[in-house]
């Protein structure tokens, strides 16, 4: 499939550690305003792929390039310059500092080493307002719920100029139903603004709410890219585990259920 206006292009990307191929010959592109979900068992290569896309690691062979460029990514700094941002599963924030400072530090100009507080608060509040979040920018991060901290991390990403691609690693893993709904609503709004998303998740049932396509990894290889209409949980499980393993897994689950407690 040829993608118009790609925000990231991955061509035959392979990452080896010695003789072990953590990722092998993976190819895809993500368009503006598209969400590509990435699924796979633990050890399938999802984390390695995210590191390559954000410039935190380099492929042994193949190319990972922003947009439709032929110039490959070589660093996280270059990725950020092209508007590529990662929100990791383990959020990185300053727990004893304010929401404003967590959004602002390293992004907006400072004077004599101190943030211009009023301006920073206004800008942080404006970003959170864009996200539909009712969060006091003067609050300490430690006093927020996990869902609110996740939204602040999104705000930090939006504070960067011209964000093009947002990579999310298991963003709803620790969220409740209401927090998950709110986050997916926010991400849908970002898609509508043309931001591309790469969305790693084990929650196969929620992919239909946000993803346009699903990339399936198994043992470091791309074993399928499906349109979301074809990506039923059973189909994805079959690809993730391999057909024979999936059939055995289903048979075992059925037998366990038939025996009862």
JSON list of C-alpha atoms in Angstrom, two decimals, residues 76-235:
[
{"chain": "A", "resi": 76, "resn": "UNK", "atom": "CA", "xyz": [16.20, 11.61, 19.04]},
{"chain": "A", "resi": 77, "resn": "UNK", "atom": "CA", "xyz": [17.07, 15.26, 18.47]},
{"chain": "A", "resi": 78, "resn": "UNK", "atom": "CA", "xyz": [16.51, 14.85, 14.73]},
{"chain": "A", "resi": 79, "resn": "UNK", "atom": "CA", "xyz": [13.23, 13.02, 15.41]},
{"chain": "A", "resi": 80, "resn": "UNK", "atom": "CA", "xyz": [12.01, 15.87, 17.64]},
{"chain": "A", "resi": 81, "resn": "UNK", "atom": "CA", "xyz": [13.05, 18.38, 14.97]},
{"chain": "A", "resi": 82, "resn": "UNK", "atom": "CA", "xyz": [10.69, 16.57, 12.61]},
{"chain": "A", "resi": 83, "resn": "UNK", "atom": "CA", "xyz": [7.90, 16.55, 15.20]},
{"chain": "A", "resi": 84, "resn": "UNK", "atom": "CA", "xyz": [8.18, 12.88, 16.21]},
{"chain": "A", "resi": 85, "resn": "UNK", "atom": "CA", "xyz": [7.40, 12.35, 19.90]},
{"chain": "A", "resi": 86, "resn": "UNK", "atom": "CA", "xyz": [7.18, 9.27, 22.13]},
{"chain": "A", "resi": 87, "resn": "UNK", "atom": "CA", "xyz": [4.93, 8.93, 25.17]},
{"chain": "A", "resi": 88, "resn": "UNK", "atom": "CA", "xyz": [6.31, 5.87, 26.97]},
{"chain": "A", "resi": 89, "resn": "UNK", "atom": "CA", "xyz": [4.33, 3.46, 29.11]},
{"chain": "A", "resi": 90, "resn": "UNK", "atom": "CA", "xyz": [6.34, 4.58, 32.14]},
{"chain": "A", "resi": 91, "resn": "UNK", "atom": "CA", "xyz": [5.64, 8.32, 32.20]},
{"chain": "A", "resi": 92, "resn": "UNK", "atom": "CA", "xyz": [8.60, 10.61, 32.78]},
{"chain": "A", "resi": 93, "resn": "UNK", "atom": "CA", "xyz": [7.60, 13.62, 34.87]},
{"chain": "A", "resi": 94, "resn": "UNK", "atom": "CA", "xyz": [8.71, 15.73, 37.84]},
{"chain": "A", "resi": 95, "resn": "UNK", "atom": "CA", "xyz": [6.33, 14.66, 40.64]},
{"chain": "A", "resi": 96, "resn": "UNK", "atom": "CA", "xyz": [7.02, 17.60, 42.95]},
{"chain": "A", "resi": 97, "resn": "UNK", "atom": "CA", "xyz": [6.78, 20.23, 40.23]},
{"chain": "A", "resi": 98, "resn": "UNK", "atom": "CA", "xyz": [3.74, 21.94, 38.73]},
{"chain": "A", "resi": 99, "resn": "UNK", "atom": "CA", "xyz": [1.81, 20.95, 35.64]},
{"chain": "A", "resi": 100, "resn": "UNK", "atom": "CA", "xyz": [3.05, 24.16, 33.99]},
{"chain": "A", "resi": 101, "resn": "UNK", "atom": "CA", "xyz": [6.69, 23.36, 34.57]},
{"chain": "A", "resi": 102, "resn": "UNK", "atom": "CA", "xyz": [6.30, 19.76, 33.43]},
{"chain": "A", "resi": 103, "resn": "UNK", "atom": "CA", "xyz": [4.83, 20.96, 30.13]},
{"chain": "A", "resi": 104, "resn": "UNK", "atom": "CA", "xyz": [7.26, 23.87, 29.76]},
{"chain": "A", "resi": 105, "resn": "UNK", "atom": "CA", "xyz": [10.71, 22.65, 30.74]},
{"chain": "A", "resi": 106, "resn": "UNK", "atom": "CA", "xyz": [12.99, 22.19, 27.76]},
{"chain": "A", "resi": 107, "resn": "UNK", "atom": "CA", "xyz": [10.35, 23.49, 25.33]},
{"chain": "A", "resi": 108, "resn": "UNK", "atom": "CA", "xyz": [9.67, 27.19, 25.87]},
{"chain": "A", "resi": 109, "resn": "UNK", "atom": "CA", "xyz": [12.27, 29.94, 26.32]},
{"chain": "A", "resi": 110, "resn": "UNK", "atom": "CA", "xyz": [13.37, 30.96, 29.80]},
{"chain": "A", "resi": 111, "resn": "UNK", "atom": "CA", "xyz": [14.98, 34.14, 31.07]},
{"chain": "A", "resi": 112, "resn": "UNK", "atom": "CA", "xyz": [17.95, 34.00, 33.43]},
{"chain": "A", "resi": 113, "resn": "UNK", "atom": "CA", "xyz": [17.20, 30.32, 34.06]},
{"chain": "A", "resi": 114, "resn": "UNK", "atom": "CA", "xyz": [13.69, 30.95, 35.42]},
{"chain": "A", "resi": 115, "resn": "UNK", "atom": "CA", "xyz": [10.51, 30.33, 33.46]},
{"chain": "A", "resi": 116, "resn": "UNK", "atom": "CA", "xyz": [8.42, 33.38, 32.76]},
{"chain": "A", "resi": 117, "resn": "UNK", "atom": "CA", "xyz": [5.65, 32.07, 34.94]},
{"chain": "A", "resi": 118, "resn": "UNK", "atom": "CA", "xyz": [2.59, 33.97, 33.76]},
{"chain": "A", "resi": 119, "resn": "UNK", "atom": "CA", "xyz": [3.32, 33.37, 30.10]},
{"chain": "A", "resi": 120, "resn": "UNK", "atom": "CA", "xyz": [4.12, 29.71, 30.72]},
{"chain": "A", "resi": 121, "resn": "UNK", "atom": "CA", "xyz": [0.92, 29.21, 32.73]},
{"chain": "A", "resi": 122, "resn": "UNK", "atom": "CA", "xyz": [-1.18, 30.78, 29.98]},
{"chain": "A", "resi": 123, "resn": "UNK", "atom": "CA", "xyz": [0.39, 28.61, 27.31]},
{"chain": "A", "resi": 124, "resn": "UNK", "atom": "CA", "xyz": [0.07, 25.44, 29.39]},
{"chain": "A", "resi": 125, "resn": "UNK", "atom": "CA", "xyz": [-3.58, 26.23, 30.14]},
{"chain": "A", "resi": 126, "resn": "UNK", "atom": "CA", "xyz": [-4.26, 26.87, 26.44]},
{"chain": "A", "resi": 127, "resn": "UNK", "atom": "CA", "xyz": [-2.77, 23.50, 25.49]},
{"chain": "A", "resi": 128, "resn": "UNK", "atom": "CA", "xyz": [-4.79, 21.64, 28.12]},
{"chain": "A", "resi": 129, "resn": "UNK", "atom": "CA", "xyz": [-7.89, 23.49, 26.95]},
{"chain": "A", "resi": 130, "resn": "UNK", "atom": "CA", "xyz": [-7.22, 22.20, 23.42]},
{"chain": "A", "resi": 131, "resn": "UNK", "atom": "CA", "xyz": [-7.23, 18.71, 24.92]},
{"chain": "A", "resi": 132, "resn": "UNK", "atom": "CA", "xyz": [-10.51, 19.32, 26.75]},
{"chain": "A", "resi": 133, "resn": "UNK", "atom": "CA", "xyz": [-8.78, 18.74, 30.08]},
{"chain": "A", "resi": 134, "resn": "UNK", "atom": "CA", "xyz": [-9.91, 20.44, 33.28]},
{"chain": "A", "resi": 135, "resn": "UNK", "atom": "CA", "xyz": [-6.54, 20.38, 35.05]},
{"chain": "A", "resi": 136, "resn": "UNK", "atom": "CA", "xyz": [-5.17, 23.19, 37.24]},
{"chain": "A", "resi": 137, "resn": "UNK", "atom": "CA", "xyz": [-1.79, 24.13, 35.76]},
{"chain": "A", "resi": 138, "resn": "UNK", "atom": "CA", "xyz": [-0.60, 25.13, 39.26]},
{"chain": "A", "resi": 139, "resn": "UNK", "atom": "CA", "xyz": [-1.23, 21.63, 40.64]},
{"chain": "A", "resi": 140, "resn": "UNK", "atom": "CA", "xyz": [1.66, 19.34, 41.54]},
{"chain": "A", "resi": 141, "resn": "UNK", "atom": "CA", "xyz": [2.01, 16.27, 39.34]},
{"chain": "A", "resi": 142, "resn": "UNK", "atom": "CA", "xyz": [1.97, 13.95, 42.36]},
{"chain": "A", "resi": 143, "resn": "UNK", "atom": "CA", "xyz": [-1.56, 15.15, 43.18]},
{"chain": "A", "resi": 144, "resn": "UNK", "atom": "CA", "xyz": [-3.00, 14.21, 39.77]},
{"chain": "A", "resi": 145, "resn": "UNK", "atom": "CA", "xyz": [-4.66, 10.95, 38.79]},
{"chain": "A", "resi": 146, "resn": "UNK", "atom": "CA", "xyz": [-2.81, 8.66, 36.41]},
{"chain": "A", "resi": 147, "resn": "UNK", "atom": "CA", "xyz": [-5.18, 9.65, 33.63]},
{"chain": "A", "resi": 148, "resn": "UNK", "atom": "CA", "xyz": [-4.47, 13.34, 34.23]},
{"chain": "A", "resi": 149, "resn": "UNK", "atom": "CA", "xyz": [-0.71, 12.71, 34.18]},
{"chain": "A", "resi": 150, "resn": "UNK", "atom": "CA", "xyz": [-1.13, 10.97, 30.84]},
{"chain": "A", "resi": 151, "resn": "UNK", "atom": "CA", "xyz": [-2.92, 14.06, 29.49]},
{"chain": "A", "resi": 152, "resn": "UNK", "atom": "CA", "xyz": [-0.14, 16.32, 30.78]},
{"chain": "A", "resi": 153, "resn": "UNK", "atom": "CA", "xyz": [2.34, 14.15, 28.86]},
{"chain": "A", "resi": 154, "resn": "UNK", "atom": "CA", "xyz": [0.23, 14.72, 25.75]},
{"chain": "A", "resi": 155, "resn": "UNK", "atom": "CA", "xyz": [0.31, 18.44, 26.53]},
{"chain": "A", "resi": 156, "resn": "UNK", "atom": "CA", "xyz": [4.09, 18.31, 26.73]},
{"chain": "A", "resi": 157, "resn": "UNK", "atom": "CA", "xyz": [4.16, 16.71, 23.27]},
{"chain": "A", "resi": 158, "resn": "UNK", "atom": "CA", "xyz": [1.85, 19.41, 21.86]},
{"chain": "A", "resi": 159, "resn": "UNK", "atom": "CA", "xyz": [4.09, 22.12, 23.31]},
{"chain": "A", "resi": 160, "resn": "UNK", "atom": "CA", "xyz": [6.67, 21.09, 20.73]},
{"chain": "A", "resi": 161, "resn": "UNK", "atom": "CA", "xyz": [6.39, 22.97, 17.47]},
{"chain": "A", "resi": 162, "resn": "UNK", "atom": "CA", "xyz": [4.67, 21.21, 14.58]},
{"chain": "A", "resi": 163, "resn": "UNK", "atom": "CA", "xyz": [4.17, 17.74, 16.02]},
{"chain": "A", "resi": 164, "resn": "UNK", "atom": "CA", "xyz": [3.69, 15.30, 13.14]},
{"chain": "A", "resi": 165, "resn": "UNK", "atom": "CA", "xyz": [3.81, 11.83, 14.72]},
{"chain": "A", "resi": 166, "resn": "UNK", "atom": "CA", "xyz": [2.86, 10.75, 18.23]},
{"chain": "A", "resi": 167, "resn": "UNK", "atom": "CA", "xyz": [4.06, 7.31, 19.35]},
{"chain": "A", "resi": 168, "resn": "UNK", "atom": "CA", "xyz": [2.17, 5.84, 22.30]},
{"chain": "A", "resi": 169, "resn": "UNK", "atom": "CA", "xyz": [3.34, 2.74, 24.17]},
{"chain": "A", "resi": 170, "resn": "UNK", "atom": "CA", "xyz": [0.44, 1.01, 25.97]},
{"chain": "A", "resi": 171, "resn": "UNK", "atom": "CA", "xyz": [-1.21, 4.37, 26.79]},
{"chain": "A", "resi": 172, "resn": "UNK", "atom": "CA", "xyz": [-4.34, 2.89, 28.41]},
{"chain": "A", "resi": 173, "resn": "UNK", "atom": "CA", "xyz": [-2.70, -0.01, 30.28]},
{"chain": "A", "resi": 174, "resn": "UNK", "atom": "CA", "xyz": [-3.26, 1.53, 33.73]},
{"chain": "A", "resi": 175, "resn": "UNK", "atom": "CA", "xyz": [-6.32, 3.69, 32.97]},
{"chain": "A", "resi": 176, "resn": "UNK", "atom": "CA", "xyz": [-9.91, 3.03, 34.01]},
{"chain": "A", "resi": 177, "resn": "UNK", "atom": "CA", "xyz": [-12.80, 2.95, 31.53]},
{"chain": "A", "resi": 178, "resn": "UNK", "atom": "CA", "xyz": [-13.62, 6.67, 31.79]},
{"chain": "A", "resi": 179, "resn": "UNK", "atom": "CA", "xyz": [-9.96, 7.74, 31.55]},
{"chain": "A", "resi": 180, "resn": "UNK", "atom": "CA", "xyz": [-9.51, 5.47, 28.52]},
{"chain": "A", "resi": 181, "resn": "UNK", "atom": "CA", "xyz": [-12.57, 6.97, 26.80]},
{"chain": "A", "resi": 182, "resn": "UNK", "atom": "CA", "xyz": [-11.29, 10.51, 27.42]},
{"chain": "A", "resi": 183, "resn": "UNK", "atom": "CA", "xyz": [-7.82, 9.69, 26.12]},
{"chain": "A", "resi": 184, "resn": "UNK", "atom": "CA", "xyz": [-9.18, 8.07, 22.95]},
{"chain": "A", "resi": 185, "resn": "UNK", "atom": "CA", "xyz": [-11.37, 11.13, 22.36]},
{"chain": "A", "resi": 186, "resn": "UNK", "atom": "CA", "xyz": [-8.29, 13.36, 22.63]},
{"chain": "A", "resi": 187, "resn": "UNK", "atom": "CA", "xyz": [-6.31, 11.16, 20.24]},
{"chain": "A", "resi": 188, "resn": "UNK", "atom": "CA", "xyz": [-9.18, 11.21, 17.73]},
{"chain": "A", "resi": 189, "resn": "UNK", "atom": "CA", "xyz": [-9.04, 15.01, 17.86]},
{"chain": "A", "resi": 190, "resn": "UNK", "atom": "CA", "xyz": [-5.31, 14.97, 17.14]},
{"chain": "A", "resi": 191, "resn": "UNK", "atom": "CA", "xyz": [-5.89, 12.68, 14.16]},
{"chain": "A", "resi": 192, "resn": "UNK", "atom": "CA", "xyz": [-8.46, 15.13, 12.82]},
{"chain": "A", "resi": 193, "resn": "UNK", "atom": "CA", "xyz": [-5.77, 17.84, 13.00]},
{"chain": "A", "resi": 194, "resn": "UNK", "atom": "CA", "xyz": [-3.44, 15.74, 10.83]},
{"chain": "A", "resi": 195, "resn": "UNK", "atom": "CA", "xyz": [-1.22, 14.23, 13.53]},
{"chain": "A", "resi": 196, "resn": "UNK", "atom": "CA", "xyz": [-0.14, 10.67, 12.76]},
{"chain": "A", "resi": 197, "resn": "UNK", "atom": "CA", "xyz": [-0.30, 8.10, 15.56]},
{"chain": "A", "resi": 198, "resn": "UNK", "atom": "CA", "xyz": [1.55, 4.86, 16.23]},
{"chain": "A", "resi": 199, "resn": "UNK", "atom": "CA", "xyz": [-0.39, 3.08, 18.94]},
{"chain": "A", "resi": 200, "resn": "UNK", "atom": "CA", "xyz": [1.08, 0.04, 20.72]},
{"chain": "A", "resi": 201, "resn": "UNK", "atom": "CA", "xyz": [-1.51, -1.88, 22.73]},
{"chain": "A", "resi": 202, "resn": "UNK", "atom": "CA", "xyz": [-2.41, -5.32, 24.06]},
{"chain": "A", "resi": 203, "resn": "UNK", "atom": "CA", "xyz": [-6.06, -4.27, 24.31]},
{"chain": "A", "resi": 204, "resn": "UNK", "atom": "CA", "xyz": [-7.21, -5.61, 20.96]},
{"chain": "A", "resi": 205, "resn": "UNK", "atom": "CA", "xyz": [-10.86, -4.71, 21.57]},
{"chain": "A", "resi": 206, "resn": "UNK", "atom": "CA", "xyz": [-10.12, -0.96, 21.83]},
{"chain": "A", "resi": 207, "resn": "UNK", "atom": "CA", "xyz": [-8.21, -0.73, 18.56]},
{"chain": "A", "resi": 208, "resn": "UNK", "atom": "CA", "xyz": [-11.41, -0.25, 16.55]},
{"chain": "A", "resi": 209, "resn": "UNK", "atom": "CA", "xyz": [-12.03, 2.97, 18.47]},
{"chain": "A", "resi": 210, "resn": "UNK", "atom": "CA", "xyz": [-8.84, 4.66, 17.28]},
{"chain": "A", "resi": 211, "resn": "UNK", "atom": "CA", "xyz": [-6.84, 2.69, 14.67]},
{"chain": "A", "resi": 212, "resn": "UNK", "atom": "CA", "xyz": [-7.14, 2.77, 10.88]},
{"chain": "A", "resi": 213, "resn": "UNK", "atom": "CA", "xyz": [-4.74, -0.12, 10.27]},
{"chain": "A", "resi": 214, "resn": "UNK", "atom": "CA", "xyz": [-2.99, -2.71, 12.43]},
{"chain": "A", "resi": 215, "resn": "UNK", "atom": "CA", "xyz": [0.60, -3.90, 12.03]},
{"chain": "A", "resi": 216, "resn": "UNK", "atom": "CA", "xyz": [1.18, -7.36, 13.53]},
{"chain": "A", "resi": 217, "resn": "UNK", "atom": "CA", "xyz": [4.68, -8.37, 14.66]},
{"chain": "A", "resi": 218, "resn": "UNK", "atom": "CA", "xyz": [5.80, -11.91, 15.46]},
{"chain": "A", "resi": 219, "resn": "UNK", "atom": "CA", "xyz": [9.40, -12.81, 16.28]},
{"chain": "A", "resi": 220, "resn": "UNK", "atom": "CA", "xyz": [10.55, -9.43, 14.97]},
{"chain": "A", "resi": 221, "resn": "UNK", "atom": "CA", "xyz": [8.83, -9.77, 11.61]},
{"chain": "A", "resi": 222, "resn": "UNK", "atom": "CA", "xyz": [5.85, -8.03, 10.08]},
{"chain": "A", "resi": 223, "resn": "UNK", "atom": "CA", "xyz": [3.35, -10.87, 9.56]},
{"chain": "A", "resi": 224, "resn": "UNK", "atom": "CA", "xyz": [0.48, -8.67, 8.43]},
{"chain": "A", "resi": 225, "resn": "UNK", "atom": "CA", "xyz": [-0.91, -5.16, 8.03]},
{"chain": "A", "resi": 226, "resn": "UNK", "atom": "CA", "xyz": [-4.70, -5.19, 8.16]},
{"chain": "A", "resi": 227, "resn": "UNK", "atom": "CA", "xyz": [-7.35, -2.56, 7.67]},
{"chain": "A", "resi": 228, "resn": "UNK", "atom": "CA", "xyz": [-9.23, -2.12, 10.92]},
{"chain": "A", "resi": 229, "resn": "UNK", "atom": "CA", "xyz": [-12.39, -3.64, 9.42]},
{"chain": "A", "resi": 230, "resn": "UNK", "atom": "CA", "xyz": [-10.48, -6.93, 8.97]},
{"chain": "A", "resi": 231, "resn": "UNK", "atom": "CA", "xyz": [-8.69, -6.83, 12.33]},
{"chain": "A", "resi": 232, "resn": "UNK", "atom": "CA", "xyz": [-10.93, -8.87, 14.61]},
{"chain": "A", "resi": 233, "resn": "UNK", "atom": "CA", "xyz": [-9.36, -9.99, 17.92]},
{"chain": "A", "resi": 234, "resn": "UNK", "atom": "CA", "xyz": [-9.39, -13.62, 16.71]},
{"chain": "A", "resi": 235, "resn": "UNK", "atom": "CA", "xyz": [-7.64, -12.71, 13.43]}
]
